[in-house]
mmCIF file of C-alpha atoms in Angstrom:
data_model
loop_
_atom_site.group_PDB
_atom_site.id
_atom_site.type_symbol
_atom_site.label_atom_id
_atom_site.label_comp_id
_atom_site.label_asym_id
_atom_site.label_seq_id
_atom_site.Cartn_x
_atom_site.Cartn_y
_atom_site.Cartn_z
ATOM 1 C CA UNK A 6 -43.588 3.565 -104.328
ATOM 2 C CA UNK A 7 -41.623 1.731 -107.053
ATOM 3 C CA UNK A 8 -38.866 -0.877 -106.852
ATOM 4 C CA UNK A 9 -36.427 2.060 -107.854
ATOM 5 C CA UNK A 10 -37.103 4.045 -104.792
ATOM 6 C CA UNK A 11 -37.634 3.902 -100.963
ATOM 7 C CA UNK A 12 -38.998 7.531 -100.890
ATOM 8 C CA UNK A 13 -39.780 8.352 -97.331
ATOM 9 C CA UNK A 14 -38.183 11.041 -95.258
ATOM 10 C CA UNK A 15 -36.064 9.977 -92.318
ATOM 11 C CA UNK A 16 -36.841 11.294 -88.721
ATOM 12 C CA UNK A 17 -34.608 10.872 -85.917
ATOM 13 C CA UNK A 18 -36.027 8.524 -83.338
ATOM 14 C CA UNK A 19 -34.201 6.462 -80.754
ATOM 15 C CA UNK A 20 -36.962 3.947 -80.495
ATOM 16 C CA UNK A 21 -36.870 2.990 -84.193
ATOM 17 C CA UNK A 22 -33.154 3.555 -84.802
ATOM 18 C CA UNK A 23 -32.070 -0.142 -84.516
ATOM 19 C CA UNK A 24 -35.236 -1.711 -86.004
ATOM 20 C CA UNK A 25 -35.180 0.333 -89.239
ATOM 21 C CA UNK A 26 -31.465 -0.464 -90.371
ATOM 22 C CA UNK A 27 -32.098 -4.103 -89.357
ATOM 23 C CA UNK A 28 -35.150 -4.471 -91.675
ATOM 24 C CA UNK A 29 -33.413 -2.713 -94.542
ATOM 25 C CA UNK A 30 -30.415 -5.026 -94.135
ATOM 26 C CA UNK A 31 -32.649 -8.127 -94.153
ATOM 27 C CA UNK A 32 -34.626 -6.745 -97.125
ATOM 28 C CA UNK A 33 -31.384 -6.251 -99.025
ATOM 29 C CA UNK A 34 -30.214 -9.824 -98.216
ATOM 30 C CA UNK A 35 -33.569 -11.052 -99.480
ATOM 31 C CA UNK A 36 -33.295 -8.968 -102.601
ATOM 32 C CA UNK A 37 -36.632 -7.441 -101.911
ATOM 33 C CA UNK A 38 -38.039 -3.981 -102.490
ATOM 34 C CA UNK A 39 -40.394 -2.341 -100.059
ATOM 35 C CA UNK A 40 -43.369 -3.068 -102.125
ATOM 36 C CA UNK A 41 -42.344 -6.765 -102.611
ATOM 37 C CA UNK A 42 -41.687 -7.374 -98.908
ATOM 38 C CA UNK A 43 -45.089 -5.607 -98.030
ATOM 39 C CA UNK A 44 -46.950 -7.927 -100.389
ATOM 40 C CA UNK A 45 -45.034 -11.026 -99.067
ATOM 41 C CA UNK A 46 -45.651 -10.056 -95.446
ATOM 42 C CA UNK A 47 -49.182 -8.671 -95.792
ATOM 43 C CA UNK A 48 -48.022 -5.457 -94.078
ATOM 44 C CA UNK A 49 -48.931 -2.102 -95.892
ATOM 45 C CA UNK A 50 -46.062 -0.559 -97.724
ATOM 46 C CA UNK A 51 -46.463 2.796 -95.888
ATOM 47 C CA UNK A 52 -46.276 0.994 -92.569
ATOM 48 C CA UNK A 53 -43.015 -0.640 -93.649
ATOM 49 C CA UNK A 54 -41.676 2.599 -94.822
ATOM 50 C CA UNK A 55 -42.492 4.350 -91.435
ATOM 51 C CA UNK A 56 -40.746 1.575 -89.490
ATOM 52 C CA UNK A 57 -37.610 1.630 -91.705
ATOM 53 C CA UNK A 58 -37.373 5.410 -91.476
ATOM 54 C CA UNK A 59 -37.868 5.525 -87.688
ATOM 55 C CA UNK A 60 -41.106 7.422 -87.892
ATOM 56 C CA UNK A 61 -43.105 4.562 -86.439
ATOM 57 C CA UNK A 62 -42.188 4.980 -82.724
ATOM 58 C CA UNK A 63 -43.868 1.788 -81.367
ATOM 59 C CA UNK A 64 -44.685 -0.759 -84.012
ATOM 60 C CA UNK A 65 -46.588 -3.771 -83.060
ATOM 61 C CA UNK A 66 -44.645 -6.875 -82.256
ATOM 62 C CA UNK A 67 -46.833 -8.993 -84.700
ATOM 63 C CA UNK A 68 -46.236 -6.432 -87.453
ATOM 64 C CA UNK A 69 -42.497 -6.687 -86.980
ATOM 65 C CA UNK A 70 -42.526 -10.380 -86.821
ATOM 66 C CA UNK A 71 -44.319 -10.838 -90.056
ATOM 67 C CA UNK A 72 -41.909 -8.487 -91.726
ATOM 68 C CA UNK A 73 -38.711 -10.197 -90.402
ATOM 69 C CA UNK A 74 -39.985 -13.721 -91.225
ATOM 70 C CA UNK A 75 -41.013 -12.598 -94.686
ATOM 71 C CA UNK A 76 -37.471 -11.328 -95.345
ATOM 72 C CA UNK A 77 -36.071 -14.594 -94.137
ATOM 73 C CA UNK A 78 -35.000 -13.483 -90.758
ATOM 74 C CA UNK A 79 -35.784 -14.659 -87.249
ATOM 75 C CA UNK A 80 -37.154 -12.872 -84.119
ATOM 76 C CA UNK A 81 -35.480 -13.954 -80.862
ATOM 77 C CA UNK A 82 -36.337 -12.927 -77.322
ATOM 78 C CA UNK A 83 -34.029 -13.732 -74.418
ATOM 79 C CA UNK A 84 -30.848 -12.921 -72.658
ATOM 80 C CA UNK A 85 -28.149 -12.588 -75.353
ATOM 81 C CA UNK A 86 -25.846 -15.398 -74.114
ATOM 82 C CA UNK A 87 -28.687 -17.855 -74.117
ATOM 83 C CA UNK A 88 -29.668 -17.029 -77.842
ATOM 84 C CA UNK A 89 -27.818 -19.206 -80.178
ATOM 85 C CA UNK A 90 -27.759 -19.457 -83.902
ATOM 86 C CA UNK A 91 -28.831 -15.816 -84.308
ATOM 87 C CA UNK A 92 -26.661 -13.338 -86.107
ATOM 88 C CA UNK A 93 -27.157 -9.752 -87.111
ATOM 89 C CA UNK A 94 -27.651 -9.105 -90.784
ATOM 90 C CA UNK A 95 -24.941 -7.133 -92.759
ATOM 91 C CA UNK A 96 -25.765 -3.559 -92.677
ATOM 92 C CA UNK A 97 -26.697 -1.772 -96.043
ATOM 93 C CA UNK A 98 -23.431 -0.377 -97.328
ATOM 94 C CA UNK A 99 -24.951 2.876 -98.628
ATOM 95 C CA UNK A 100 -27.443 3.605 -95.805
ATOM 96 C CA UNK A 101 -25.723 6.887 -95.123
ATOM 97 C CA UNK A 102 -26.234 8.206 -98.654
ATOM 98 C CA UNK A 103 -29.109 10.379 -99.622
ATOM 99 C CA UNK A 104 -30.480 11.715 -102.895
ATOM 100 C CA UNK A 105 -31.162 15.451 -103.794
ATOM 101 C CA UNK A 106 -34.351 15.375 -101.646
ATOM 102 C CA UNK A 107 -32.614 13.893 -98.553
ATOM 103 C CA UNK A 108 -34.196 10.479 -99.067
ATOM 104 C CA UNK A 109 -32.360 7.024 -98.626
ATOM 105 C CA UNK A 110 -31.495 5.053 -101.865
ATOM 106 C CA UNK A 111 -33.237 1.583 -102.323
ATOM 107 C CA UNK A 112 -31.707 -0.937 -99.825
ATOM 108 C CA UNK A 113 -31.780 -3.944 -102.086
ATOM 109 C CA UNK A 114 -29.894 -2.242 -104.905
ATOM 110 C CA UNK A 115 -26.186 -1.354 -105.151
ATOM 111 C CA UNK A 116 -25.502 2.445 -104.992
ATOM 112 C CA UNK A 117 -22.347 4.178 -105.730
ATOM 113 C CA UNK A 118 -21.354 7.835 -105.624
ATOM 114 C CA UNK A 119 -21.105 9.781 -108.812
ATOM 115 C CA UNK A 120 -17.921 11.927 -108.937
ATOM 116 C CA UNK A 121 -17.583 12.536 -112.746
ATOM 117 C CA UNK A 122 -19.748 11.569 -115.791
ATOM 118 C CA UNK A 123 -18.319 8.149 -116.299
ATOM 119 C CA UNK A 124 -19.577 7.189 -113.030
ATOM 120 C CA UNK A 125 -23.234 7.618 -114.131
ATOM 121 C CA UNK A 126 -24.727 5.411 -116.782
ATOM 122 C CA UNK A 127 -27.024 8.106 -117.788
ATOM 123 C CA UNK A 128 -24.088 10.462 -118.996
ATOM 124 C CA UNK A 129 -24.184 9.325 -122.524
ATOM 125 C CA UNK A 130 -21.633 12.036 -123.561
ATOM 126 C CA UNK A 131 -18.857 10.742 -121.125
ATOM 127 C CA UNK A 132 -17.205 8.540 -123.684
ATOM 128 C CA UNK A 133 -17.359 10.971 -126.579
ATOM 129 C CA UNK A 134 -16.987 14.495 -125.409
ATOM 130 C CA UNK A 135 -14.608 16.153 -122.874
ATOM 131 C CA UNK A 136 -16.988 18.852 -121.693
ATOM 132 C CA UNK A 137 -16.503 21.229 -118.711
ATOM 133 C CA UNK A 138 -19.044 20.850 -115.885
ATOM 134 C CA UNK A 139 -20.892 23.972 -116.966
ATOM 135 C CA UNK A 140 -21.603 22.493 -120.389
ATOM 136 C CA UNK A 141 -22.881 19.091 -119.282
ATOM 137 C CA UNK A 142 -26.290 18.372 -120.979
ATOM 138 C CA UNK A 143 -27.690 16.874 -117.769
ATOM 139 C CA UNK A 144 -26.772 17.550 -114.068
ATOM 140 C CA UNK A 145 -24.999 14.723 -112.332
ATOM 141 C CA UNK A 146 -26.778 13.023 -109.603
ATOM 142 C CA UNK A 147 -25.082 12.514 -106.238
ATOM 143 C CA UNK A 148 -25.263 8.725 -106.755
ATOM 144 C CA UNK A 149 -26.390 6.035 -109.217
ATOM 145 C CA UNK A 150 -27.662 2.475 -108.980
ATOM 146 C CA UNK A 151 -28.475 -0.452 -111.423
ATOM 147 C CA UNK A 152 -32.082 -1.543 -111.781
ATOM 148 C CA UNK A 153 -31.239 -4.534 -113.933
ATOM 149 C CA UNK A 154 -30.856 -7.270 -111.374
ATOM 150 C CA UNK A 155 -28.926 -9.710 -113.585
ATOM 151 C CA UNK A 156 -26.314 -7.114 -114.225
ATOM 152 C CA UNK A 157 -26.163 -6.314 -110.557
ATOM 153 C CA UNK A 158 -25.740 -9.817 -109.570
ATOM 154 C CA UNK A 159 -22.899 -10.276 -112.022
ATOM 155 C CA UNK A 160 -21.245 -7.232 -110.364
ATOM 156 C CA UNK A 161 -21.763 -8.625 -106.901
ATOM 157 C CA UNK A 162 -20.369 -12.071 -107.919
ATOM 158 C CA UNK A 163 -17.455 -10.529 -109.485
ATOM 159 C CA UNK A 164 -16.659 -8.464 -106.362
ATOM 160 C CA UNK A 165 -17.138 -11.520 -104.135
ATOM 161 C CA UNK A 166 -14.825 -13.472 -106.299
ATOM 162 C CA UNK A 167 -12.159 -10.763 -106.100
ATOM 163 C CA UNK A 168 -12.488 -10.487 -102.471
ATOM 164 C CA UNK A 169 -12.364 -14.136 -101.509
ATOM 165 C CA UNK A 170 -10.338 -15.926 -104.227
ATOM 166 C CA UNK A 171 -7.045 -17.395 -103.480
ATOM 167 C CA UNK A 172 -4.333 -18.136 -106.103
ATOM 168 C CA UNK A 173 -2.183 -20.998 -105.472
ATOM 169 C CA UNK A 174 0.446 -23.068 -107.417
ATOM 170 C CA UNK A 175 -0.471 -26.668 -108.038
ATOM 171 C CA UNK A 176 2.534 -29.076 -107.622
ATOM 172 C CA UNK A 177 2.683 -32.644 -108.110
ATOM 173 C CA UNK A 178 4.504 -35.569 -109.846
ATOM 174 C CA UNK A 179 2.291 -35.298 -112.981
ATOM 175 C CA UNK A 180 3.815 -31.931 -113.862
ATOM 176 C CA UNK A 181 7.201 -31.626 -115.668
ATOM 177 C CA UNK A 182 9.779 -29.578 -113.935
ATOM 178 C CA UNK A 183 9.534 -26.695 -116.406
ATOM 179 C CA UNK A 184 5.762 -26.476 -116.191
ATOM 180 C CA UNK A 185 3.734 -24.333 -113.822
ATOM 181 C CA UNK A 186 0.023 -24.552 -112.932
ATOM 182 C CA UNK A 187 -1.795 -21.951 -110.958
ATOM 183 C CA UNK A 188 -5.408 -22.097 -109.909
ATOM 184 C CA UNK A 189 -7.858 -19.400 -108.470
ATOM 185 C CA UNK A 190 -10.292 -21.047 -106.058
ATOM 186 C CA UNK A 191 -12.958 -19.944 -103.619
ATOM 187 C CA UNK A 192 -13.028 -20.956 -99.998
ATOM 188 C CA UNK A 193 -15.298 -23.794 -100.663
ATOM 189 C CA UNK A 194 -12.836 -25.302 -103.289
ATOM 190 C CA UNK A 195 -14.663 -24.119 -106.427
ATOM 191 C CA UNK A 196 -12.307 -23.280 -109.294
ATOM 192 C CA UNK A 197 -12.923 -19.988 -110.919
ATOM 193 C CA UNK A 198 -9.926 -19.679 -113.010
ATOM 194 C CA UNK A 199 -6.630 -21.413 -114.116
ATOM 195 C CA UNK A 200 -3.338 -20.532 -115.628
ATOM 196 C CA UNK A 201 -0.829 -22.988 -117.177
ATOM 197 C CA UNK A 202 2.638 -22.096 -118.451
ATOM 198 C CA UNK A 203 5.817 -23.861 -119.204
ATOM 199 C CA UNK A 204 9.318 -23.034 -120.727
ATOM 200 C CA UNK A 205 10.080 -24.217 -124.164
ATOM 201 C CA UNK A 206 11.974 -27.464 -123.555
ATOM 202 C CA UNK A 207 13.360 -29.778 -126.122
ATOM 203 C CA UNK A 208 12.763 -32.690 -123.577
ATOM 204 C CA UNK A 209 8.946 -31.687 -123.704
ATOM 205 C CA UNK A 210 8.887 -31.655 -127.409
ATOM 206 C CA UNK A 211 11.035 -34.667 -128.371
ATOM 207 C CA UNK A 212 11.140 -36.701 -125.199
ATOM 208 C CA UNK A 213 14.157 -38.390 -123.397
ATOM 209 C CA UNK A 214 15.978 -39.058 -126.656
ATOM 210 C CA UNK A 215 17.346 -35.472 -126.762
ATOM 211 C CA UNK A 216 20.911 -34.767 -125.536
ATOM 212 C CA UNK A 217 23.928 -32.543 -126.186
ATOM 213 C CA UNK A 218 26.193 -33.627 -129.151
ATOM 214 C CA UNK A 219 29.693 -32.479 -130.045
ATOM 215 C CA UNK A 220 28.359 -29.642 -131.975
ATOM 216 C CA UNK A 221 27.091 -28.032 -128.790
ATOM 217 C CA UNK A 222 23.542 -28.120 -129.592
ATOM 218 C CA UNK A 223 20.486 -30.162 -128.558
ATOM 219 C CA UNK A 224 20.096 -33.006 -131.041
ATOM 220 C CA UNK A 225 18.588 -36.531 -131.296
ATOM 221 C CA UNK A 226 20.508 -39.735 -130.825
ATOM 222 C CA UNK A 227 20.565 -40.041 -134.560
ATOM 223 C CA UNK A 228 22.535 -36.744 -135.258
ATOM 224 C CA UNK A 229 25.326 -37.094 -137.672
ATOM 225 C CA UNK A 230 27.634 -35.426 -135.112
ATOM 226 C CA UNK A 231 27.150 -38.063 -132.611
ATOM 227 C CA UNK A 232 29.573 -40.978 -132.891
ATOM 228 C CA UNK A 233 28.186 -44.173 -134.081
ATOM 229 C CA UNK A 234 24.801 -42.964 -135.383
ATOM 230 C CA UNK A 235 26.067 -42.611 -139.074
ATOM 231 C CA UNK A 236 23.706 -39.754 -139.790
ATOM 232 C CA UNK A 237 20.008 -39.052 -139.420
ATOM 233 C CA UNK A 238 18.095 -42.220 -138.672
ATOM 234 C CA UNK A 239 14.611 -42.753 -137.303
ATOM 235 C CA UNK A 240 15.253 -40.342 -134.446
ATOM 236 C CA UNK A 241 13.973 -36.804 -134.363
ATOM 237 C CA UNK A 242 16.162 -33.829 -134.327
ATOM 238 C CA UNK A 243 15.881 -30.001 -134.918
#
């Protein structure tokens, strides 16, 4: 058993149907492979694999408790309305996907279906050659996943930002009338982007000394076309 695989066949069992997905969801949230959770909890990895697949019909309570606690979860017993502070973990989004041998993909990794060569990082020819399917150098797998956790975490962060970010316009007395400022922020107020723009305005460039003269153009108070100025003085014009 390696980090890249949760290779154990699934068996239909009503007794383990709820516990298996719950453990996989906890393990995904904790970012642990089966082997890592087994080492952290002291439970043998084959035992964990049987519980997650539903093959362990009646696992011991102590075993389940050790696995749940090691994955950062909590075991609660009681009438549901009386249990507070306990929420179900988010299900593994790709739990219904299987590889060529009918096995589940690793719960702690991000898995996506492969429909064409560009969906698979292993398709080195995708960006260079337009080949018909019968001439592919390698057969396409049904799905792919990223083993590099840093790259995977960046993808998750980007997806979370796109899902939760709100873009709003910032207004205030410190902004000129022709200026806009938009910010992208997360629900907690953290800024993840900013856009500033303004119209080209002579008032922004030259200040309040700009006005319209008799020639019909913007000029300074020292313009030769303005009565009483006598030509260009210390003012600024364009």
